[in-house]
PDB file of C-alpha atoms in Angstrom:
ATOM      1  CA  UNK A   1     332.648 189.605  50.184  1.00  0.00           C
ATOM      2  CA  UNK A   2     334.953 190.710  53.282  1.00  0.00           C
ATOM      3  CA  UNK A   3     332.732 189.723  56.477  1.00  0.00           C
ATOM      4  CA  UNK A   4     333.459 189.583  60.344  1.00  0.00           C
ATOM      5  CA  UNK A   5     333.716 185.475  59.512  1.00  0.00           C
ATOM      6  CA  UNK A   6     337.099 185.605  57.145  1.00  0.00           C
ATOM      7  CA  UNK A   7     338.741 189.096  59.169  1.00  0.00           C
ATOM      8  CA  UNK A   8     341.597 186.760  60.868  1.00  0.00           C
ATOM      9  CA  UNK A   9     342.575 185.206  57.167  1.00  0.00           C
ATOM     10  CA  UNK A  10     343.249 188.493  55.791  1.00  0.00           C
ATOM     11  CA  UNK A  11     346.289 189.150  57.862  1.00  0.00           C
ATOM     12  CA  UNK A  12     349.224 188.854  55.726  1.00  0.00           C
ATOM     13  CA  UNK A  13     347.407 188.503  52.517  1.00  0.00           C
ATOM     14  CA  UNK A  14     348.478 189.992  49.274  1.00  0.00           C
ATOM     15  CA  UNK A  15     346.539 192.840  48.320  1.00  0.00           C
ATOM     16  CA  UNK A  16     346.409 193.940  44.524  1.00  0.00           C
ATOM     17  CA  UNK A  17     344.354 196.705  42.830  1.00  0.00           C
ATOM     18  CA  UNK A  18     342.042 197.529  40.459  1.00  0.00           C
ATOM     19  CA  UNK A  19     344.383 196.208  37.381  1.00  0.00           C
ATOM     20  CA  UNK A  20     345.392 193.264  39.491  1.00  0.00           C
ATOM     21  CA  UNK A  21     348.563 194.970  40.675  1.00  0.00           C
ATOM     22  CA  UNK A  22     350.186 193.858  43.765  1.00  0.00           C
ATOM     23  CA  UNK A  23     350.574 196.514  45.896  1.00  0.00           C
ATOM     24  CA  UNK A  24     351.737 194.627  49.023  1.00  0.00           C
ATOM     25  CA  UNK A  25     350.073 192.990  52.484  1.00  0.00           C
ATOM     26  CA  UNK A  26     347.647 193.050  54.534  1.00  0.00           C
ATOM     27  CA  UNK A  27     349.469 194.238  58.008  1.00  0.00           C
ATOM     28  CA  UNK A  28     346.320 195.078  59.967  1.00  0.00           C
ATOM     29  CA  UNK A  29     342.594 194.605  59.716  1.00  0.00           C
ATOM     30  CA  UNK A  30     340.460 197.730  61.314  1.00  0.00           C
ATOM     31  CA  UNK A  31     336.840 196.813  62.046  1.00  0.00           C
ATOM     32  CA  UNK A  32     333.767 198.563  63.344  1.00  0.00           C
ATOM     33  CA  UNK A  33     333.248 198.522  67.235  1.00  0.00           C
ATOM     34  CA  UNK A  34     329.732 197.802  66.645  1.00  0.00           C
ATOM     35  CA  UNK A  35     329.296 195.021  64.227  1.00  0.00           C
ATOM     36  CA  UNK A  36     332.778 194.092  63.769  1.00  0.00           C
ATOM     37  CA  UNK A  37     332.730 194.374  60.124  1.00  0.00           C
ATOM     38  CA  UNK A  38     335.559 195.013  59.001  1.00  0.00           C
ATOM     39  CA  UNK A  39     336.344 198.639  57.292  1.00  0.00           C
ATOM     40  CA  UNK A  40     340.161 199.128  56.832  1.00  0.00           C
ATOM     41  CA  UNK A  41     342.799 197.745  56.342  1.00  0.00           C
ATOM     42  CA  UNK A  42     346.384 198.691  56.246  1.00  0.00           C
ATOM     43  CA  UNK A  43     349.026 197.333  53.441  1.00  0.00           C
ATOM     44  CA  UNK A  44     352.411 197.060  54.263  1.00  0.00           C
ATOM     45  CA  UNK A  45     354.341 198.701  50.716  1.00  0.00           C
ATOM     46  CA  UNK A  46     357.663 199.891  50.325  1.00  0.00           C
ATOM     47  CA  UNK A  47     361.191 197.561  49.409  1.00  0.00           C
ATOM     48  CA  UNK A  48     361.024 195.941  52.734  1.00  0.00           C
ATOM     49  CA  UNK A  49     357.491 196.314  53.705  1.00  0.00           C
ATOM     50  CA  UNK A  50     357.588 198.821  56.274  1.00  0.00           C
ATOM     51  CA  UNK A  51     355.704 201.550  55.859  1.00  0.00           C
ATOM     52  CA  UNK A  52     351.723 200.839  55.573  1.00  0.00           C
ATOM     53  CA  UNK A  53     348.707 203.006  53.620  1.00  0.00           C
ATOM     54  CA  UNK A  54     345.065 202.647  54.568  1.00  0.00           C
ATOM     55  CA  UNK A  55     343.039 201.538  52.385  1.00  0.00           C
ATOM     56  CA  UNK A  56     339.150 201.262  52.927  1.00  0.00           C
ATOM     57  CA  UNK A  57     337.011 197.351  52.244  1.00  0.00           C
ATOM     58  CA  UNK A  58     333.402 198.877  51.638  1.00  0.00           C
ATOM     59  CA  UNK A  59     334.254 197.374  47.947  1.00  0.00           C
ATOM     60  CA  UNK A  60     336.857 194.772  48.497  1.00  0.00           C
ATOM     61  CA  UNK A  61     336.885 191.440  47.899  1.00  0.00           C
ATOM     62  CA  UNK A  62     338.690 188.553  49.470  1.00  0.00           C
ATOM     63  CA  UNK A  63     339.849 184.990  47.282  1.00  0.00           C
ATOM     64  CA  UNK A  64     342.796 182.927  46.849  1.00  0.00           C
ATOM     65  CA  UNK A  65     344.330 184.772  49.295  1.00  0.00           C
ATOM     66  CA  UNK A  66     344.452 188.128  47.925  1.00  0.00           C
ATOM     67  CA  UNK A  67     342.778 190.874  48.908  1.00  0.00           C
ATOM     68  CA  UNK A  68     341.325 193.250  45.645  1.00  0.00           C
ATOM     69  CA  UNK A  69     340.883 196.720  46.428  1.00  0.00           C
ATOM     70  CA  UNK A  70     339.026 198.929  44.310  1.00  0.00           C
ATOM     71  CA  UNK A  71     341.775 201.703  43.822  1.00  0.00           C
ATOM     72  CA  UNK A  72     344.486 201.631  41.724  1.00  0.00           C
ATOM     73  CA  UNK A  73     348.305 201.193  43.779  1.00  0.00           C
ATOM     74  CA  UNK A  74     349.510 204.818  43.034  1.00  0.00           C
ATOM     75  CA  UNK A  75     346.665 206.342  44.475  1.00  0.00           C
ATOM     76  CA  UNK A  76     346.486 204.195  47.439  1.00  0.00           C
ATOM     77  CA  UNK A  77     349.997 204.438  47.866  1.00  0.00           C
ATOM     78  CA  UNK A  78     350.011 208.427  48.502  1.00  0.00           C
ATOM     79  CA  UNK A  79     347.280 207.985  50.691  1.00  0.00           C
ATOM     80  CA  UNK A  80     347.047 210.088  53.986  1.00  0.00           C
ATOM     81  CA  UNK A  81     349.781 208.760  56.371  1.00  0.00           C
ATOM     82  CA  UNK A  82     347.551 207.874  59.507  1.00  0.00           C
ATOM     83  CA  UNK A  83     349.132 206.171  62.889  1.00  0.00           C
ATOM     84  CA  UNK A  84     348.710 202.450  63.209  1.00  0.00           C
ATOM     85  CA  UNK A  85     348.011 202.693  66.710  1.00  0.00           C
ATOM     86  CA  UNK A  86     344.928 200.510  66.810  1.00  0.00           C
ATOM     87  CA  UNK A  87     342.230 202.793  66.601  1.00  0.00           C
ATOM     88  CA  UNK A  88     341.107 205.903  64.492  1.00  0.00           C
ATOM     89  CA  UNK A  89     340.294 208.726  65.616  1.00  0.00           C
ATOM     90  CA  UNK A  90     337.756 210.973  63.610  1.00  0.00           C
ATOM     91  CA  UNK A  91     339.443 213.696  62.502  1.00  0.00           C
ATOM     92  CA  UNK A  92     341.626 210.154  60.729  1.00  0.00           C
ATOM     93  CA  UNK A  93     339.514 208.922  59.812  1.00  0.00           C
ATOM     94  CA  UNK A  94     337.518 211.757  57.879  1.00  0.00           C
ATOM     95  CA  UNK A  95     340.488 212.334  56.226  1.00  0.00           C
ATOM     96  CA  UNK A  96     341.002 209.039  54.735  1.00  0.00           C
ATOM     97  CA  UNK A  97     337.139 209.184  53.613  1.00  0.00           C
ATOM     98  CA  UNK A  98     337.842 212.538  51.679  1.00  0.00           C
ATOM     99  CA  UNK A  99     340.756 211.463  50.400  1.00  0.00           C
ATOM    100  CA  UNK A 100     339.133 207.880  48.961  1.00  0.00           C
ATOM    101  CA  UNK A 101     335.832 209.875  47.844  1.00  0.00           C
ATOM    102  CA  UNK A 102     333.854 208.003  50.193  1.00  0.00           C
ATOM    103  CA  UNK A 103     332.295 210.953  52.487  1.00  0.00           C
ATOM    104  CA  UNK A 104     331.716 211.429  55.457  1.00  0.00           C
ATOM    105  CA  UNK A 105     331.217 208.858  58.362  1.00  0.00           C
ATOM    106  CA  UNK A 106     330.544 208.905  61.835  1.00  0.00           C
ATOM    107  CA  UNK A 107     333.859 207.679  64.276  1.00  0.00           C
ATOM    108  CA  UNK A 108     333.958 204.147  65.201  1.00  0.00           C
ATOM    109  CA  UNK A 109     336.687 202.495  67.775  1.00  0.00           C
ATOM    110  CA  UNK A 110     338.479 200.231  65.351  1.00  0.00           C
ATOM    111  CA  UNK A 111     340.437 197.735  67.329  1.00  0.00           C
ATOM    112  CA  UNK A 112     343.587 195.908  64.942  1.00  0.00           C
ATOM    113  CA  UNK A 113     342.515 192.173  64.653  1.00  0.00           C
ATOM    114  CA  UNK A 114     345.702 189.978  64.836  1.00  0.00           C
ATOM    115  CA  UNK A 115     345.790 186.600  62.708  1.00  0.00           C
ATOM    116  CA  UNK A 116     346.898 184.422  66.314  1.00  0.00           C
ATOM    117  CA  UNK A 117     344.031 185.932  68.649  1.00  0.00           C
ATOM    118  CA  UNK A 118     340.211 184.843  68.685  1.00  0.00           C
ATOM    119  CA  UNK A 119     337.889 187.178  67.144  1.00  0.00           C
ATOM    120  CA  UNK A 120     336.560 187.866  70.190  1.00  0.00           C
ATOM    121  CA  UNK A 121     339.857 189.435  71.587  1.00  0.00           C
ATOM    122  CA  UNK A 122     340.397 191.991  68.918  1.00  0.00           C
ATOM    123  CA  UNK A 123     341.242 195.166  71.219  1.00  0.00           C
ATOM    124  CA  UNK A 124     345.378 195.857  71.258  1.00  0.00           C
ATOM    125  CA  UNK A 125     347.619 198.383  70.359  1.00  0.00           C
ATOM    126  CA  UNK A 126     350.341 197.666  68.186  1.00  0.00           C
ATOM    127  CA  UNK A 127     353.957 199.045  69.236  1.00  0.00           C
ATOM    128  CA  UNK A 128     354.910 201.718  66.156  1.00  0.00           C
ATOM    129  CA  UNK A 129     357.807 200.429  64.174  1.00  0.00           C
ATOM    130  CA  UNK A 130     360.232 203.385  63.256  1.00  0.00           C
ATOM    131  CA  UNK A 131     360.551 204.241  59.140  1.00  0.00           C
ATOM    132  CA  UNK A 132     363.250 205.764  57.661  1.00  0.00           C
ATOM    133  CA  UNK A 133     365.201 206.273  54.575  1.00  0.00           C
ATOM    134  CA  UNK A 134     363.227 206.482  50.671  1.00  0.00           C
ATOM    135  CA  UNK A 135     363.522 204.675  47.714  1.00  0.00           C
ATOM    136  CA  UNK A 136     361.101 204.579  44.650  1.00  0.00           C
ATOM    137  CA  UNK A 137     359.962 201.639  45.522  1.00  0.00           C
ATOM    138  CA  UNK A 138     358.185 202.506  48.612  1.00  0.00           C
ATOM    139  CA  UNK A 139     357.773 206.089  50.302  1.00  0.00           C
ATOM    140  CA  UNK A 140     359.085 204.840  53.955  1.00  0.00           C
ATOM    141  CA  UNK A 141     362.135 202.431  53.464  1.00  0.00           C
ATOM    142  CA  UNK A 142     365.247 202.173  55.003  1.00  0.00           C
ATOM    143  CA  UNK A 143     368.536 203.188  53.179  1.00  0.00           C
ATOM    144  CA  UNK A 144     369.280 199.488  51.692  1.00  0.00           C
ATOM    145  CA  UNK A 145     367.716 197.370  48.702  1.00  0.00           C
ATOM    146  CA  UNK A 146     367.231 193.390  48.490  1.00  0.00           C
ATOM    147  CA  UNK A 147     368.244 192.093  45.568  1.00  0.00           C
ATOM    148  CA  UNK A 148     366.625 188.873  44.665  1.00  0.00           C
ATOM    149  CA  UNK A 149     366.753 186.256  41.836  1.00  0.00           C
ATOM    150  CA  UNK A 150     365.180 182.796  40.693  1.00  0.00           C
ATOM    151  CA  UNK A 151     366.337 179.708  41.597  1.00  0.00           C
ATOM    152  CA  UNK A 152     365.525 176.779  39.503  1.00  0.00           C
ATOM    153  CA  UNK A 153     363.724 174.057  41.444  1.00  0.00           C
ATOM    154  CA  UNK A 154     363.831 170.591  39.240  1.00  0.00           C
ATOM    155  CA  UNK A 155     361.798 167.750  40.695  1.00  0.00           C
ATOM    156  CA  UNK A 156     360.487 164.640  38.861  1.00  0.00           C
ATOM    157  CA  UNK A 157     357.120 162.397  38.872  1.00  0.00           C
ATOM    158  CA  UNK A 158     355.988 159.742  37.639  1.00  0.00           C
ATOM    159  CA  UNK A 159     353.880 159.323  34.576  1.00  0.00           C
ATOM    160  CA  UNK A 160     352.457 156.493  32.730  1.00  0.00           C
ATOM    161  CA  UNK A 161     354.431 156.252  29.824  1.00  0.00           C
ATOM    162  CA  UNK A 162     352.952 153.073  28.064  1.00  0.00           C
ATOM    163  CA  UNK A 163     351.594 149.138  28.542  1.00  0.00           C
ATOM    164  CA  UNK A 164     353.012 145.936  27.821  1.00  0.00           C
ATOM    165  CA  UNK A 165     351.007 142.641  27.688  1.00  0.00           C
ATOM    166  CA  UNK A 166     351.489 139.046  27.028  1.00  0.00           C
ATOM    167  CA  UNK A 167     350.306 136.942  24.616  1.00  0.00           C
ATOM    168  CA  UNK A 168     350.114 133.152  23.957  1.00  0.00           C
ATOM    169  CA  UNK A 169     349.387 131.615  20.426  1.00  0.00           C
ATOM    170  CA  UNK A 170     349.720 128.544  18.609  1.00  0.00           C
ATOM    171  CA  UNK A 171     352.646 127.787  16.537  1.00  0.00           C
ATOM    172  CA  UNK A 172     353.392 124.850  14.298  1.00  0.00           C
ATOM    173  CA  UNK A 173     356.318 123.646  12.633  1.00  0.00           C
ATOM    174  CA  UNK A 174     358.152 120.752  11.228  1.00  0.00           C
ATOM    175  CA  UNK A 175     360.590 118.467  13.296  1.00  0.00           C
ATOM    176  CA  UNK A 176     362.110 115.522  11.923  1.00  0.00           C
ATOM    177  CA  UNK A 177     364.379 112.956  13.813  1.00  0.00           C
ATOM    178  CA  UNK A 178     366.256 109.866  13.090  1.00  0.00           C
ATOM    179  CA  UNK A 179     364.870 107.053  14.695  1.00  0.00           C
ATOM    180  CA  UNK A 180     366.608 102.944  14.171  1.00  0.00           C
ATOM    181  CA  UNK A 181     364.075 100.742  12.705  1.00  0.00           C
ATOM    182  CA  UNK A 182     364.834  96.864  12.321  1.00  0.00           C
ATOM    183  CA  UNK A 183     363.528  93.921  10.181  1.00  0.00           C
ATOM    184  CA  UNK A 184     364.408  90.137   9.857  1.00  0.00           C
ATOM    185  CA  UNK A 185     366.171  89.202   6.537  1.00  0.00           C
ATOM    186  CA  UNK A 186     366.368  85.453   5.821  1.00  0.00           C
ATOM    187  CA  UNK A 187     369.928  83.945   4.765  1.00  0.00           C
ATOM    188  CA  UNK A 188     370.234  80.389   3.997  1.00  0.00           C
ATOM    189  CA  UNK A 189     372.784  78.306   6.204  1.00  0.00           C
ATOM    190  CA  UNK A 190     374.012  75.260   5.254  1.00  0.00           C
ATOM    191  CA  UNK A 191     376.256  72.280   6.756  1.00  0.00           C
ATOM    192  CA  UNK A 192     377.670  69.311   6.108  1.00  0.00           C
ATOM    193  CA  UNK A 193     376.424  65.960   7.334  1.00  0.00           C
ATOM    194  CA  UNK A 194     378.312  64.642  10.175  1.00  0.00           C
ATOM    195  CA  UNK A 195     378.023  62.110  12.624  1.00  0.00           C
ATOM    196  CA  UNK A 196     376.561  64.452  14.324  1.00  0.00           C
ATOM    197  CA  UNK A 197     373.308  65.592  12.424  1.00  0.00           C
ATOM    198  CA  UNK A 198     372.912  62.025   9.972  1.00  0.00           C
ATOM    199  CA  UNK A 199     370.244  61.117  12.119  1.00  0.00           C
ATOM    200  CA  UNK A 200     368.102  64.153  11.226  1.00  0.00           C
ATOM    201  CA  UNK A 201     369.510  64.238   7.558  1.00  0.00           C
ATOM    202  CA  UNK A 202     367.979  60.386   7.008  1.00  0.00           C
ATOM    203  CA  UNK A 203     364.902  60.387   9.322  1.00  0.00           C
ATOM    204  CA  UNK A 204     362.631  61.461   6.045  1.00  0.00           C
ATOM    205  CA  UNK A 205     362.251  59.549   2.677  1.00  0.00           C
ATOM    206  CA  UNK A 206     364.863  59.356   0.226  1.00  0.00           C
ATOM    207  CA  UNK A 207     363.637  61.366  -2.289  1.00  0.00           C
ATOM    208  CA  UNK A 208     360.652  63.806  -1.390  1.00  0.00           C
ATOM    209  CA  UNK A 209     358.917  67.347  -2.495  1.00  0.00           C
ATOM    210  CA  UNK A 210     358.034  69.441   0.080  1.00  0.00           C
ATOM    211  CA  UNK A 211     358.130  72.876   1.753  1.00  0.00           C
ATOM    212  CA  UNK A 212     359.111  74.925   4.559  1.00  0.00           C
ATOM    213  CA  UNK A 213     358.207  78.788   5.603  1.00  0.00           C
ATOM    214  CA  UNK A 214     359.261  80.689   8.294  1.00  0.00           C
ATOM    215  CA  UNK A 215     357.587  84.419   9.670  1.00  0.00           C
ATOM    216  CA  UNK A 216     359.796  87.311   8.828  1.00  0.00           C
ATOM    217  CA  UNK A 217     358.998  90.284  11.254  1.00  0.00           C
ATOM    218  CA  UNK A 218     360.130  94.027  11.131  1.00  0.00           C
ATOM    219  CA  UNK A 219     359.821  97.313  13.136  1.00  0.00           C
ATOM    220  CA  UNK A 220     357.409 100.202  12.017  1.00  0.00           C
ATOM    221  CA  UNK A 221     357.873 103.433  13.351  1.00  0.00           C
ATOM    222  CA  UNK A 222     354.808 105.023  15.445  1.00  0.00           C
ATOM    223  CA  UNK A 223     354.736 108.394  16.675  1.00  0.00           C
ATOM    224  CA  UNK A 224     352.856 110.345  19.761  1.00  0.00           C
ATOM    225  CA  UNK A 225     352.704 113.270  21.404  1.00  0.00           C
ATOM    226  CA  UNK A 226     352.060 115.055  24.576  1.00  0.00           C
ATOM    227  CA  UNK A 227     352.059 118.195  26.108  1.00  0.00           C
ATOM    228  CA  UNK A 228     354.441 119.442  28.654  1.00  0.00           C
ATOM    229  CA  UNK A 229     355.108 122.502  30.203  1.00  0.00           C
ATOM    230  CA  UNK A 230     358.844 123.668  29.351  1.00  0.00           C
ATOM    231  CA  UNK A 231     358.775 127.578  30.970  1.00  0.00           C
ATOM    232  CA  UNK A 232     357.256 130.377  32.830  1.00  0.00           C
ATOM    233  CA  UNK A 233     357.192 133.756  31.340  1.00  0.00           C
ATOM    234  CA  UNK A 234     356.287 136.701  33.599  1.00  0.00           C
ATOM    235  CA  UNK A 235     356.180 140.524  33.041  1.00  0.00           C
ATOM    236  CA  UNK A 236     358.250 142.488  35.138  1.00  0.00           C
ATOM    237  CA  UNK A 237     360.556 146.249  35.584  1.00  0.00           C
ATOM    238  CA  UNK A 238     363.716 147.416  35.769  1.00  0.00           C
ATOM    239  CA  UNK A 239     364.577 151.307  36.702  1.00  0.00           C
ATOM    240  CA  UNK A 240     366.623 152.792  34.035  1.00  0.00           C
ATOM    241  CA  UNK A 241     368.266 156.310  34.842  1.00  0.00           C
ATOM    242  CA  UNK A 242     369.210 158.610  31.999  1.00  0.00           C
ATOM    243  CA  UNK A 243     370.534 162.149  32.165  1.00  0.00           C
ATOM    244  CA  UNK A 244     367.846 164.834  30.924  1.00  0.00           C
ATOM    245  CA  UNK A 245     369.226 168.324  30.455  1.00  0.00           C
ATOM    246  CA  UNK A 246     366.058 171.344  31.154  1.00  0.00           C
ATOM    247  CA  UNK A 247     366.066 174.491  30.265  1.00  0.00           C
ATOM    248  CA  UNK A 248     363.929 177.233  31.716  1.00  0.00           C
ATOM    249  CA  UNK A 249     364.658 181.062  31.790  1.00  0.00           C
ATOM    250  CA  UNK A 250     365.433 182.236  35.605  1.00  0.00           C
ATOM    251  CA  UNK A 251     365.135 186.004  36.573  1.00  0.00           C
ATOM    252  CA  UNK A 252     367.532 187.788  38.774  1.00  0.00           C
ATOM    253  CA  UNK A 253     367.130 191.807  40.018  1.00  0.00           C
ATOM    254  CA  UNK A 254     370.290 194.075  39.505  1.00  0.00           C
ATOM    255  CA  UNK A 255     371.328 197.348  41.309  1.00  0.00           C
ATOM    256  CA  UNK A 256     372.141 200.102  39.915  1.00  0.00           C
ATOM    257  CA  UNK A 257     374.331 203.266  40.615  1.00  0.00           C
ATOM    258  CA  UNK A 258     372.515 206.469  40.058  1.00  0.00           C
ATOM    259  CA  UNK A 259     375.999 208.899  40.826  1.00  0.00           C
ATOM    260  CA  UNK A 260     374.899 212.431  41.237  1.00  0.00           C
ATOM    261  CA  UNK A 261     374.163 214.810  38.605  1.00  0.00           C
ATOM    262  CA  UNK A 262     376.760 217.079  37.603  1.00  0.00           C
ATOM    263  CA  UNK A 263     375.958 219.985  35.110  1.00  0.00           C
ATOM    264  CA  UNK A 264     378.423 220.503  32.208  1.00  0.00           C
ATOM    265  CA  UNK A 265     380.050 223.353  32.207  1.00  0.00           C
ATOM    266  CA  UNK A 266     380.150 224.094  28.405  1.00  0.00           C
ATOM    267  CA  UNK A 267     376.050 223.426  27.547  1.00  0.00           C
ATOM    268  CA  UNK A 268     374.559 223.749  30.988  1.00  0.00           C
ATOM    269  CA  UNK A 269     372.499 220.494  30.934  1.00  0.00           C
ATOM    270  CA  UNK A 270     372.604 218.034  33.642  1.00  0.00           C
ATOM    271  CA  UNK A 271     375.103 214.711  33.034  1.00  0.00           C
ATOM    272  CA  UNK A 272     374.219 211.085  34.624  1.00  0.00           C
ATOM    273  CA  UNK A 273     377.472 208.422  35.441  1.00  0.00           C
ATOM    274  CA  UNK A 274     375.251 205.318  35.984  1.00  0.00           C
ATOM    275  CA  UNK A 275     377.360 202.347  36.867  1.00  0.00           C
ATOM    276  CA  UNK A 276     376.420 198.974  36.855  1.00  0.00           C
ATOM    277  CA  UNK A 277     376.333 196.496  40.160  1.00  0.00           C
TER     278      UNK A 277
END
């Protein structure tokens, strides 16, 4: 519901119709002297917005920044052309109630609310901006069209695109290595007696039986283990750029030529040149 608390937002808002047609912006906001509730509005129409219809808020409504008349564009569009000189006077004002179907209504001073003022300092008149020239796109226009066209606008973000996680388990495996074992062998060694060693050779009796041993030792091969750490494995990123191509469908306005009409001569009828610009 349109209220004296949301009258400064509806300056410059889009205003559509009944079948959610825009039909252009809010340019002024008219409201009673009394209450201040707002009770008109005017929408700026037309190819570069300057000529402005009345249209009446008894059932408008006001979201997302558009304004929803209850009227459809045509017919608000060919409404009575009244002077948006800041107030309305009665015999205006009447007018626009016939025209709308709304009745009669007593006159109210309707001061033009402007979107940078307080609500408290709605009372100014607006300087009249001239109108001139007519195109079908608007019934006061001057004698030029804009011609405007899409522009592509690609951005990125970033998304998650998936997780990665470590993991530590237990392998085992085989390992074999080569590892030099030793182990006494026992030779006999034998010399002849000499001056030397006939002491020891004769200390014993002649002839004797007896016996001699000697400890023969080896190496066995024992194993162990332990644990040590050998590396540290961390997660990390790395930024990889890759060209993307994207397609979308962009929309562009042309002009076109309407030349004169020019009646043939042999049937009569009228004959169109339309040229492309």
């Amino acid at each position: 519901m349109i209220n004296v608390n949301n009258v400064n937002d509806l300056i410059g808002a889009a205003v559509h119709d009944s079948d959610d047609k825009k039909i252009g912006t809010v340019g002024q906001v008219y409201v009673d002297s009394d209450n201040q509730t707002p009770t008109w509005v005017t929408i700026k129409t037309g190819l570069f917005g300057s000529g402005e219809t009345f249209a009446p808020l008894n059932d408008a409504t006001y979201g997302d920044d558009v304004v929803r008349v209850s009227f459809e564009k045509e017919f608000v569009k060919d409404a009575p052309r009244v002077d948006d000189d800041g107030t309305l006077s009665t015999a205006e004002e009447d007018e626009l109630y016939r025209y709308y179907g709304m009745g009669g209504a007593a006159p109210v001073e309707t001061p033009v609310v402007d979107q940078d003022v307080d609500r408290t300092e709605v009372d100014r008149t607006e300087v009249d901006r001239p109108t001139e020239g007519h195109d079908t796109s608007g019934p006061t226009t001057d004698d030029a069209m804009t011609r405007s066209e899409e522009r592509l606008q690609v951005g990125t973000e970033t998304v998650e695109t998936g997780r990665v996680r470590l993991r530590k388990h237990v392998v085992t495996e085989m390992v074999t290595k080569t590892v030099p074992v030793s182990h006494e062998e026992v030779t006999l060694e034998r010399e002849p007696i000499t001056d030397a060693n006939i002491g020891d050779a004769t200390s014993g009796p002649e002839l004797s039986s007896e016996e001699h041993e000697i400890v023969l030792t080896g190496e066995r091969v024992v194993t162990d283990k332990e644990t040590v750490p050998v590396e540290r494995v961390a997660l990390g990123t790395q930024t990889v750029t890759e060209q993307e191509n994207v397609t979308e469908d962009v929309s562009h306005e042309e002009i076109e030529l309407l030349q004169p009409e020019t009646v043939q001569p042999e049937t009569g009828q009228p004959e169109t040149d339309r040229s492309n610009h």
